[in-house]
XYZ file of C-alpha atoms in Angstrom:
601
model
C 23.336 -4.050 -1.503
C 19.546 -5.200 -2.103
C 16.795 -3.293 -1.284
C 14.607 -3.581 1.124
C 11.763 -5.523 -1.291
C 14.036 -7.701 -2.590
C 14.381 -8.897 1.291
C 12.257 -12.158 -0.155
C 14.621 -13.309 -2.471
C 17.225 -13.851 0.073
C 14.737 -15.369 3.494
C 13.404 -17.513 0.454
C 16.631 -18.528 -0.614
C 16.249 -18.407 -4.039
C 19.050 -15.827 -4.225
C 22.153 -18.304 -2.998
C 26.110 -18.100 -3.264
C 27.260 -18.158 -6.442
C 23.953 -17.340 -8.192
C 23.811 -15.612 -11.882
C 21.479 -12.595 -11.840
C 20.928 -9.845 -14.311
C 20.193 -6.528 -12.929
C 17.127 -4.767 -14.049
C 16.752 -1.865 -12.339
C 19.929 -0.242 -9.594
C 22.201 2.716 -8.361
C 25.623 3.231 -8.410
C 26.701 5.141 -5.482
C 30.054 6.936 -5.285
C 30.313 7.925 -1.619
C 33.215 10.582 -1.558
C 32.491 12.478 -4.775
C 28.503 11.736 -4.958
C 28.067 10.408 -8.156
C 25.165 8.106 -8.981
C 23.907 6.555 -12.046
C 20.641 4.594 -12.447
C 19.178 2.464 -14.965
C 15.777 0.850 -16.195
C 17.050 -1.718 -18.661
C 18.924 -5.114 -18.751
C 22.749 -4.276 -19.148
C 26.200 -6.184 -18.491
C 27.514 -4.184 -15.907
C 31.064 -3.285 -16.804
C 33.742 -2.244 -14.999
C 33.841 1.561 -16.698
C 30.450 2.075 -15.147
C 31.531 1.500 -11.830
C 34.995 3.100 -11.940
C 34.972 6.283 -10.584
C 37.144 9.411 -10.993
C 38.540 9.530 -7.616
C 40.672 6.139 -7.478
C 39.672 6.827 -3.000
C 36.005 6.961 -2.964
C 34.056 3.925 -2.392
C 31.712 2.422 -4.765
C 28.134 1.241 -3.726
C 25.613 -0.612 -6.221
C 21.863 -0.659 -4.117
C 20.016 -3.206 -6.465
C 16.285 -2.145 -6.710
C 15.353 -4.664 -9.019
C 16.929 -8.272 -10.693
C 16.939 -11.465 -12.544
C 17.423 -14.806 -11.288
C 18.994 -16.566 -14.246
C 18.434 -20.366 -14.292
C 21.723 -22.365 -12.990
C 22.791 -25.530 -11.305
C 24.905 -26.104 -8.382
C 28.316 -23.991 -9.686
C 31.401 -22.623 -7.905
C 33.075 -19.619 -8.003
C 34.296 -18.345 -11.479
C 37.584 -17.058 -12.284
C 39.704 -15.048 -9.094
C 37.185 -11.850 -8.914
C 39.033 -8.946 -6.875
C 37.047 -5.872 -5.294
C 37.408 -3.082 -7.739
C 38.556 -0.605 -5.401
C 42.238 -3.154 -5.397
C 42.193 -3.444 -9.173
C 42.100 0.929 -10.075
C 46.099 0.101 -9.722
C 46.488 -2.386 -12.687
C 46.228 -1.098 -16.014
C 42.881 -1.360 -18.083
C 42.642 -3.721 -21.321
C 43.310 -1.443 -24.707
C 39.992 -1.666 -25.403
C 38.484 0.011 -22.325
C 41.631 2.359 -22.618
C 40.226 3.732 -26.080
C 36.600 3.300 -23.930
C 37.709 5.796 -21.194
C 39.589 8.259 -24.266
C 36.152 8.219 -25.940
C 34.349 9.239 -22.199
C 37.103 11.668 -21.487
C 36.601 13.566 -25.063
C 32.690 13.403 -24.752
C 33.277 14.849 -20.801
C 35.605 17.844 -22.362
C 32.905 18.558 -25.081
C 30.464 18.993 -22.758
C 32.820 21.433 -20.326
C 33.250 23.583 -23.263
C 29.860 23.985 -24.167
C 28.559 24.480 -20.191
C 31.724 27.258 -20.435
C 30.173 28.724 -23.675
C 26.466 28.535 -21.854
C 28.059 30.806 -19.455
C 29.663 33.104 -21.107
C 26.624 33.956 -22.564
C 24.580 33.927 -19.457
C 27.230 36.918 -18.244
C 26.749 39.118 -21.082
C 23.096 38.696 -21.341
C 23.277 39.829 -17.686
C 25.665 42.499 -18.144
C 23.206 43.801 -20.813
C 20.112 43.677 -18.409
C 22.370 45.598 -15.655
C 23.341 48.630 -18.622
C 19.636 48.800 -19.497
C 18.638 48.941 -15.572
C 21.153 51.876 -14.821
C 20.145 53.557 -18.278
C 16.315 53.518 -16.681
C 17.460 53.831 -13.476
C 14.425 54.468 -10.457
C 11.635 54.571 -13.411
C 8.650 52.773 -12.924
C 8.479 49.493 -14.575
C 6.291 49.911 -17.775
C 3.631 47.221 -19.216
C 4.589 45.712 -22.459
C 3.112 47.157 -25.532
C 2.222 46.324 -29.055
C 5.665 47.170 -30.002
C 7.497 45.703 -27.197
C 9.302 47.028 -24.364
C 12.290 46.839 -21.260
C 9.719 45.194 -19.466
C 9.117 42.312 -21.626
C 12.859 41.334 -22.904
C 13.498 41.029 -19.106
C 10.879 38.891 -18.691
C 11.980 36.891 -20.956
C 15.145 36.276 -19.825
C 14.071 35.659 -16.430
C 11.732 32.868 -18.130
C 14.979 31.770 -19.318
C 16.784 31.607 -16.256
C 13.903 29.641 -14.604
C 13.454 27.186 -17.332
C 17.578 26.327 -17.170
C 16.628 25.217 -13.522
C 13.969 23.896 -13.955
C 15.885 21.959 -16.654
C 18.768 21.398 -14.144
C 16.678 19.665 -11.861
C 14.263 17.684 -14.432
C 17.971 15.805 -15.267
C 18.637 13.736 -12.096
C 14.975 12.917 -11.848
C 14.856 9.725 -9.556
C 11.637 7.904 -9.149
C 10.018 7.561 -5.882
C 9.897 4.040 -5.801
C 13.857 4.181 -5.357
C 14.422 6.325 -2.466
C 16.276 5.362 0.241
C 18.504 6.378 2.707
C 21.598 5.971 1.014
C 21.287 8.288 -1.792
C 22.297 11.974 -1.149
C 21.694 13.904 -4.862
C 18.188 12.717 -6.336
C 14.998 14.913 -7.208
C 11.813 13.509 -7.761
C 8.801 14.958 -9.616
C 5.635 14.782 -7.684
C 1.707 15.160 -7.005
C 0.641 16.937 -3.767
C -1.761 14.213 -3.102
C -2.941 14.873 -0.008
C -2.275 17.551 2.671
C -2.642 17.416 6.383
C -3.994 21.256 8.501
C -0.944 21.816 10.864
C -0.492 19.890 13.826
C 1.376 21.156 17.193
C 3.685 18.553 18.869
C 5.232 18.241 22.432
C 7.639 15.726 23.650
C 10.599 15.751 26.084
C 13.027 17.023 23.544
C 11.005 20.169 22.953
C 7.106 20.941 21.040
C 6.874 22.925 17.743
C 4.753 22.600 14.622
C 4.089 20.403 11.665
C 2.668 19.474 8.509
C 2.813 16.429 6.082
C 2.000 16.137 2.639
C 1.605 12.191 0.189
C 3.955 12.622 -3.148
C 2.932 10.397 -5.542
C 4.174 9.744 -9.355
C 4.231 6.649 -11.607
C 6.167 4.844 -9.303
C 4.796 4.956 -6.104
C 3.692 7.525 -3.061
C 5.838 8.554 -0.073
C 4.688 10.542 2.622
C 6.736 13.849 3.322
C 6.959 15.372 7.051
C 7.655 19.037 7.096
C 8.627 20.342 10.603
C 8.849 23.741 12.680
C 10.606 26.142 10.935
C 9.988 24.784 7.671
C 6.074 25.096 7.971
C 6.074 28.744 7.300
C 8.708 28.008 3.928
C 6.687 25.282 2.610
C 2.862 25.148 3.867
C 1.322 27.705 1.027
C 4.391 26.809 -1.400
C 2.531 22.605 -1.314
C -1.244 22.707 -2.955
C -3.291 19.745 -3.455
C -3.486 18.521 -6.858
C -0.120 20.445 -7.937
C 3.336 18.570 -9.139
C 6.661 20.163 -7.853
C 10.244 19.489 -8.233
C 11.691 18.418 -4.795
C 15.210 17.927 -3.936
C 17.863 17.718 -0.812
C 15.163 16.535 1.597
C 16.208 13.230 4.264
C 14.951 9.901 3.634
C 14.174 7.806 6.654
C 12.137 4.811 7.706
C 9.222 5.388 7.642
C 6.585 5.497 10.673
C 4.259 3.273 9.468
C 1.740 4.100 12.440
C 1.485 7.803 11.158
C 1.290 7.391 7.449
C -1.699 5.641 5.059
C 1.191 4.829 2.600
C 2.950 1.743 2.356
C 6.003 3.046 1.456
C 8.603 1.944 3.777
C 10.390 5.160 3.500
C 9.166 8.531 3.935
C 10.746 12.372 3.571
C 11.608 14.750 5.875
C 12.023 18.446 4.766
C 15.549 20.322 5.845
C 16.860 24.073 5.962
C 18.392 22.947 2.078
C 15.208 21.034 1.114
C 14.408 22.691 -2.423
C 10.491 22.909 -3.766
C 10.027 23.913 -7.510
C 6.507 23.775 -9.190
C 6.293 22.250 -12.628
C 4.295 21.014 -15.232
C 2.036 18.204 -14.391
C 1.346 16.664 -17.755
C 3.348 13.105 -17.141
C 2.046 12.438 -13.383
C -1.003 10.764 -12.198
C -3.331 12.417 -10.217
C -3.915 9.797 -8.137
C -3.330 5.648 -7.188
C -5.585 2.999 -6.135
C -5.165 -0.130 -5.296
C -8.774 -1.388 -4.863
C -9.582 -4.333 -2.109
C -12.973 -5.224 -2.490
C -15.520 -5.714 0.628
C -15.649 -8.885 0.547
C -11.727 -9.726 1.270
C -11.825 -7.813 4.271
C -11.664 -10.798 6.114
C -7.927 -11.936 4.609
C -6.314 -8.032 5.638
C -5.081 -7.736 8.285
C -5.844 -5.752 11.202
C -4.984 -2.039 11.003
C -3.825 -2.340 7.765
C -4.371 0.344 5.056
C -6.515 0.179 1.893
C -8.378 1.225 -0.433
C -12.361 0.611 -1.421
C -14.750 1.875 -3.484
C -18.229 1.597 -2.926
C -22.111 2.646 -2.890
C -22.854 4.564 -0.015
C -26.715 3.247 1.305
C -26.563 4.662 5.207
C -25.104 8.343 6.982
C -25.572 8.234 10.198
C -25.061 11.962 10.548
C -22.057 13.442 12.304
C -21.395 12.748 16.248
C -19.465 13.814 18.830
C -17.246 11.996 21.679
C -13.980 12.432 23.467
C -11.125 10.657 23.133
C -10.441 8.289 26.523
C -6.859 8.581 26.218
C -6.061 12.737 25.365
C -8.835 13.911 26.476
C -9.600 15.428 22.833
C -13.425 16.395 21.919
C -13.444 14.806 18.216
C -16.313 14.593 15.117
C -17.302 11.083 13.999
C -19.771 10.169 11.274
C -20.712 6.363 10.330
C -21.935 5.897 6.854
C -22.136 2.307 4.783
C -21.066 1.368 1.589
C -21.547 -1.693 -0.223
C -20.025 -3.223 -3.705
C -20.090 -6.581 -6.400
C -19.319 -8.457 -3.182
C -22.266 -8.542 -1.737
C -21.144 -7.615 1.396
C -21.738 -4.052 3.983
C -19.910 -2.762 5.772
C -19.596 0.408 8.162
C -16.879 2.824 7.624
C -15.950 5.753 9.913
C -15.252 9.266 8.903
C -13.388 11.739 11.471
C -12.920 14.856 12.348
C -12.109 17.057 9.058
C -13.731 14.256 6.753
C -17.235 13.709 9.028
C -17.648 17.231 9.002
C -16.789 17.904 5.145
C -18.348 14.838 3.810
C -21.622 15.250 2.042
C -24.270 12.593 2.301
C -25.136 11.261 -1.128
C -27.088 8.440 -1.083
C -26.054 5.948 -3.614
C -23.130 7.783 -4.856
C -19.968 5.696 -5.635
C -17.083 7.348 -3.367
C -13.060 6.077 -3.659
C -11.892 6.113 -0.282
C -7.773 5.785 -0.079
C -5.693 4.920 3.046
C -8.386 3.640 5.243
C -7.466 1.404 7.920
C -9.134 -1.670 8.387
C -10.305 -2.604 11.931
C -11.994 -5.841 13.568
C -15.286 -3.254 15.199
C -18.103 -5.127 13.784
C -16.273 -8.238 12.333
C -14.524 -6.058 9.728
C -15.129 -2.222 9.527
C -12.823 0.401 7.830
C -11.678 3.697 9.874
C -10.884 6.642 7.587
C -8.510 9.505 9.329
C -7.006 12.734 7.925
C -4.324 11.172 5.939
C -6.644 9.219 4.044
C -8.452 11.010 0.696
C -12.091 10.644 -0.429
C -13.198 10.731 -4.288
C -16.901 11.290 -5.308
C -17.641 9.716 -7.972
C -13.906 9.182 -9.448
C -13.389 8.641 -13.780
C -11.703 5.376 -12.928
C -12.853 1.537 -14.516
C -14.028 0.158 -11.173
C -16.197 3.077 -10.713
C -17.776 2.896 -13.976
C -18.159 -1.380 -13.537
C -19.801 -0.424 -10.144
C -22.076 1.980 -11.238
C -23.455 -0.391 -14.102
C -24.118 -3.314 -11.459
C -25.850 -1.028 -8.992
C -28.144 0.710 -11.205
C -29.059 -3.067 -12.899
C -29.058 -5.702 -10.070
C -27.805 -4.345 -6.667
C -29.843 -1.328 -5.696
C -32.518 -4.284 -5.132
C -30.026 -7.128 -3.999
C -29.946 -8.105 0.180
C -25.708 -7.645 1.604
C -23.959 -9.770 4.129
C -22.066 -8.125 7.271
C -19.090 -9.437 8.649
C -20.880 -9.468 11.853
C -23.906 -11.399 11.069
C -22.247 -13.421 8.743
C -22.006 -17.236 9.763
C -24.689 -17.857 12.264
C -25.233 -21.340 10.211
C -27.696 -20.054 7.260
C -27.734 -23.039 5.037
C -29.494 -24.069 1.302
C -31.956 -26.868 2.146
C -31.624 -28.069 -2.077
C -30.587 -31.646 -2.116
C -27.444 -30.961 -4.692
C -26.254 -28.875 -1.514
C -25.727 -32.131 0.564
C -23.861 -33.551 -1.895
C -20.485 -34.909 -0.912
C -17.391 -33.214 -2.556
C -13.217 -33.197 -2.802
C -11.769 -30.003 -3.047
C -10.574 -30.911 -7.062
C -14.412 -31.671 -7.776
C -15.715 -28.195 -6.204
C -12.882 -26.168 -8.645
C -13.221 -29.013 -11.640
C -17.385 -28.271 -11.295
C -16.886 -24.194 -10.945
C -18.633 -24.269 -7.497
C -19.230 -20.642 -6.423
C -18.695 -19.161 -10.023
C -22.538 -18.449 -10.805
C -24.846 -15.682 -9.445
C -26.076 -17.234 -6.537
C -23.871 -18.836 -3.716
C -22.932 -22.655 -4.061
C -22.896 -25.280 -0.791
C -21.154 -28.403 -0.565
C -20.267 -30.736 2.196
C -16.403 -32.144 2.240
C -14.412 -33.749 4.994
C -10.571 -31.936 5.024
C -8.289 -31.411 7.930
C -7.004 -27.986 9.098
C -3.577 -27.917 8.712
C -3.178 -23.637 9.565
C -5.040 -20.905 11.738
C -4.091 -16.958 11.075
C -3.637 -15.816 14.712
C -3.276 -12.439 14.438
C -6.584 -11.744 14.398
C -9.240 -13.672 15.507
C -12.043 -11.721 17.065
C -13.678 -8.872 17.471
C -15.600 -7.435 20.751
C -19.575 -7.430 20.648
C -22.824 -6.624 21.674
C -24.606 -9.193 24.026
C -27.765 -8.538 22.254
C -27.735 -8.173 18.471
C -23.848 -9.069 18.294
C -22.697 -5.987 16.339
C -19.512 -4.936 17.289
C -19.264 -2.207 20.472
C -17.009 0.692 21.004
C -15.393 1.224 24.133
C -16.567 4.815 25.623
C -15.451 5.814 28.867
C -16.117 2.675 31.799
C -18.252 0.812 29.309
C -18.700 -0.591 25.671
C -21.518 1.152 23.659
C -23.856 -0.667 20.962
C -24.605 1.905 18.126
C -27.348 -0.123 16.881
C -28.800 -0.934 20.489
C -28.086 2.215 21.729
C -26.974 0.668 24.913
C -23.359 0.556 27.204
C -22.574 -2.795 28.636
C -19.923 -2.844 31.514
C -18.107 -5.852 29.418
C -18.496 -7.137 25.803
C -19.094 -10.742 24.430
C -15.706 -11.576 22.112
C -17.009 -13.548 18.893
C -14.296 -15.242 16.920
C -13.741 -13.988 13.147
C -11.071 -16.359 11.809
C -8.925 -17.461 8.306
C -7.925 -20.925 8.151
C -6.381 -23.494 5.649
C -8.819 -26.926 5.136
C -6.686 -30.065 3.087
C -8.235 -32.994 1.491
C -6.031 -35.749 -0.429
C -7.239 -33.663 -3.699
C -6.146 -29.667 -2.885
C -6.444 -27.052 -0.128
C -8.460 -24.143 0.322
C -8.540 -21.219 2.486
C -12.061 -20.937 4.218
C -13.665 -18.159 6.548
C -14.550 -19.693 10.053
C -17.279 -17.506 12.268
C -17.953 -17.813 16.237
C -19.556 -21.183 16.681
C -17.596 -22.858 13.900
C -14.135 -21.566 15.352
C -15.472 -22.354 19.153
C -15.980 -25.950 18.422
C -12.408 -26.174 16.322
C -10.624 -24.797 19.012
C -12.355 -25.421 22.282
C -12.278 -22.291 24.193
C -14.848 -19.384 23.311
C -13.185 -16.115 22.017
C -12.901 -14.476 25.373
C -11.001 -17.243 27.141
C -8.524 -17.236 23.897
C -7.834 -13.542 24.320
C -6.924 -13.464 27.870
C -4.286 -16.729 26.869
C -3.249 -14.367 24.226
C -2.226 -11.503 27.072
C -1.415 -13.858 29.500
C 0.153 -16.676 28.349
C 1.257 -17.119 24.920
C 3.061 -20.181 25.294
C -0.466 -21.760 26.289
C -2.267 -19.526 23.719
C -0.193 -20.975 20.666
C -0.256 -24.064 22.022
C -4.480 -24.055 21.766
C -3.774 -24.187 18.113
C -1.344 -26.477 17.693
C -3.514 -29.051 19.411
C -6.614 -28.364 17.012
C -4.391 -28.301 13.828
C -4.370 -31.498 11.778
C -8.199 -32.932 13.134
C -10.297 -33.626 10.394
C -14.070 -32.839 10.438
C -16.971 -33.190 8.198
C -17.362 -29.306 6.622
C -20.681 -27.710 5.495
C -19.510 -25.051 3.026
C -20.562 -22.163 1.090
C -18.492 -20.650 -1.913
C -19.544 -17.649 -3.474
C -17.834 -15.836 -6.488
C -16.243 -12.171 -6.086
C -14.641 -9.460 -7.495
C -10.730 -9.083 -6.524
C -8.107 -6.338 -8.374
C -10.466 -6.907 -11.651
C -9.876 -10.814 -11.028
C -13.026 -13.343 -10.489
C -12.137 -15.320 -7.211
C -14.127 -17.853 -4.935
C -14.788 -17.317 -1.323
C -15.479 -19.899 0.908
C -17.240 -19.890 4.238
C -17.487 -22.751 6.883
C -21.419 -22.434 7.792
C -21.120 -26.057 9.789
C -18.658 -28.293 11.197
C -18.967 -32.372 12.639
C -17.118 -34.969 14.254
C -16.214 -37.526 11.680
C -18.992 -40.349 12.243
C -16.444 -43.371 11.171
C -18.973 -46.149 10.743
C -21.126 -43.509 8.439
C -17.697 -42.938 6.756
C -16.667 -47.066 6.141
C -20.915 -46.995 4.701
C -20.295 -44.737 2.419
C -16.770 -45.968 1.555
C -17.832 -49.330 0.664
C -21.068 -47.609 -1.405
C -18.516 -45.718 -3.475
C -16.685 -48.927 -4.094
C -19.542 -50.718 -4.913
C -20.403 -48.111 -7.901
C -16.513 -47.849 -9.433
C -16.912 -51.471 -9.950
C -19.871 -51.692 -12.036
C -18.935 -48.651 -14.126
């Protein structure tokens, strides 16, 4: 069985019949008796490894990570027989002396977990002759020269450790969870922790509280409910690493969590929570998107960004249109190397913790990106905030904003695109896509333009617009019978929709992916935002069939590529500013003029 993010390998199919792999990273599952096995190295898998003792259980390899060796077109090799039908034939001599050798080693360890306890028992029979020789007495503190009080100490320290031990054996890592395993522990960071919530449904209401896990694998959210609030709430701090075992793994709720995870915990009446030593576990993960690439996430998506904030709007209250719910908002902006700003939103426990730092780098993690304004981020109480965090980025940041950007003008998703354009003559200048990566376009300080003519041969549909204001064309929130303008400070009945779209431009030398704005994407698709979002909820037969009809037209594009900052990787961005018709008789001109020159060089 494959897990689920090695789904790829098969839609893709370069996992086919017949295929040689090597298996990196999996678990062997023994249904009846529980036994499991995992391993982070190449290995032949044999078949000792997957025998098990019970001849009747059932045998289950989940694959969590493989190999796809090079091969040809091959059929099936040799007459391969499940191994639960072959237990009856007798093994090779070899893997008889194999299974001899396993069956001593198993023995040797018996005796000596026999000989552990046997000890264990007569160290406790000697605590239990000490407690009835000092009967009811007070319990004494230790002294220079030693006392009851310490050697029992001790050998409770002893007893703890040996779990602890226990435990820190059949450590799995989170990254390999899933819902077919039933004996793992992992060894985690209390990342994050929510206040406890109340719930109500038509099964019942109760309480709850969820905590993010994270170590060097990956994060997973944990969901702790009713009964086990009171067991587990003070037990799970912030910042601390614990031993967890015999909680249920499920799928994961992905509208609930800031994790991407597709798995998350549940705890049970069993569920088992043992702090340890945190040496070997990050504090904390980030996987930094930078401001600028906004544009290519996709709606309600979570992230993470770091940034400068320059604006805090103070804290402000509304209530929710749907619950009814008085909540705390507070709007601050950050900016970064991108050049871009953009608003992010702080609720509840956050707006009314947060302190406003002007110019302060903050990591914000598991923020959800959002089309208000263009692009704007939306940070709830699953998500974490980091003042000034010891990390590269911050330190890169830091050193840019204190040289260059504290002085530097940003771009906003919203204003972005309303057809600025360099007047320099080299900016008119006529280019294929290989000339504009061959000649580094976009890779100095300042932004590069370029005219080309391509064809668009894809639109992203999932998200194309955002709703705003009819005035300054900042995105509006909807409050109550009407859509408010922060910046205008005024409620209009209706918003304007303005298009914010991703699409793929070809020319006979390469293909790019370029940013298209409102009047760019109105005149490549013919219908203004509005009218394409009541197709969308309408009709979506008609509304897919808008873009069908404007993919593969070619136009003359006025471009702009800029150079940014992406997972500590240089890449070019390129906006649309422009679009035309293509003027054919200009194009034949221009043709022949090129011709013209080839032939005297």
């Amino acid at each position: 069985m494959l897990a689920t993010q090695l789904n790829d390998v098969v839609t893709s199919n370069q996992l086919q019949k017949n295929s040689f792999i090597r298996l990196e990273n999996f678990i062997c599952n023994s249904i009846s008796n529980r036994r499991y096995a995992s391993s982070n190295s190449h290995f032949v898998m044999s078949r000792n490894y997957l025998s098990p003792i019970d001849s009747s259980s059932r045998r289950l390899v989940i694959v969590l990570g493989l190999e796809i060796l090079p091969h040809g077109s091959y059929e099936k090799i040799g007459n391969p027989v499940n191994i639960e039908d072959s237990d009856a034939a007798p093994p090779p001599p070899q893997q008889q002396q194999q299974q001899q050798q396993q069956q001593q080693q198993q023995q040797h360890r018996q005796q000596q977990q026999q000989q552990q306890q046997q000890q264990q028992q007569q160290q406790q029979q000697q605590q239990q002759q000490q407690q009835q020789e000092f009967g009811n007495a007070p319990v004494q503190k230790s002294n220079s020269y030693g006392g009851w009080n310490a050697r029992n100490n001790n050998s409770s320290s002893n007893v703890a450790q040996r779990s602890m031990s226990d435990l820190s054996a059949n450590i799995f890592p989170i990254k390999s969870l899933n819902p077919y395993q039933n004996k793992w522990t992992i060894k985690a960071r209390v990342t994050q922790k929510s206040e406890v919530r109340r719930w109500s449904n038509q099964r019942g209401e109760g309480r709850l509280f969820s905590v993010n896990l994270l170590d060097d694998s990956g994060e997973i959210k944990a969901t702790i409910f009713t009964d086990q609030v009171d067991k587990f709430y003070d037990t799970l701090e912030e910042g601390k690493v614990y031993l967890i075992t015999k909680a249920r793994v499920t799928m994961a709720r992905k509208q609930f969590s800031t994790l991407t995870n597709d798995y998350e915990l549940t705890f049970e009446t069993a569920t088992e929570v043992t702090p340890c030593p945190d040496n070997d576990v990050p504090k904390i993960r980030y996987s930094f998107v930078p401001l600028g690439e906004l544009v290519n996430i996709d709606k309600d998506a979570n992230v993470d960004v770091i940034g400068i904030v320059t604006n805090d709007n103070g804290i402000s209250s509304l209530v929710a249109k749907k619950t009814g719910k008085p909540l705390k908002k507070r709007d601050i902006t950050i900016v970064d190397q991108s050049h871009y700003a953009v608003k992010l939103t702080l609720w509840d426990r956050h707006a009314e913790t947060f302190e406003s730092i002007i110019d302060s780098i903050i990591a914000f993690k598991g923020v959800r990106v959002s089309d208000f304004g263009g692009r704007s981020l939306s940070l709830s109480s699953g998500g974490t905030i980091v003042v000034d965090p010891d990390t590269p980025e911050s330190h890169t940041l830091r050193g840019w904003y204190d040289t260059a950007g504290r002085t530097e003008s940003f771009q906003t998703y919203s204003g972005f695109g309303d057809g600025s354009w360099d007047s320099s003559p080299d900016s008119n200048k006529r280019k294929t896509f290989a000339q504009v990566k061959d000649e580094s376009l976009g890779m100095n300080e300042k932004p590069d333009y370029f005219v080309t003519k391509g064809t668009v041969i894809f639109f992203r549909q999932e998200t194309i617009s955002y709703p705003a204001c009819k005035e300054c064309k900042k995105k509006v929130i909807e409050e109550g019978t009407g859509w408010r303008c922060e910046k205008c400070q005024k409620t209009w009945p209706e918003p304007t929709h303005r298009y914010i779209m991703s699409i793929s431009v070809s020319d006979p030398t390469g293909q790019v992916w370029m940013n298209a704005f409102d009047e760019v994407a109105e005149k490549l698709l013919g219908q203004t935002a509005g009218e394409m979002l009541m197709l969308r909820d309408n009709n979506d037969e008609k509304y897919r069939a808008v873009f069908a009809d404007a993919t593969f037209k070619s136009y003359t594009f006025k471009c702009r590529a800029k150079q940014e900052m992406y997972n500590d990787t240089n890449r070019v961005r390129y906006s649309i500013v422009s679009i035309e018709p293509i003027d054919y008789l200009k194009e034949g001109h221009e043709l022949a003029e090129l011709i013209e020159q080839y032939q005297k060089m």
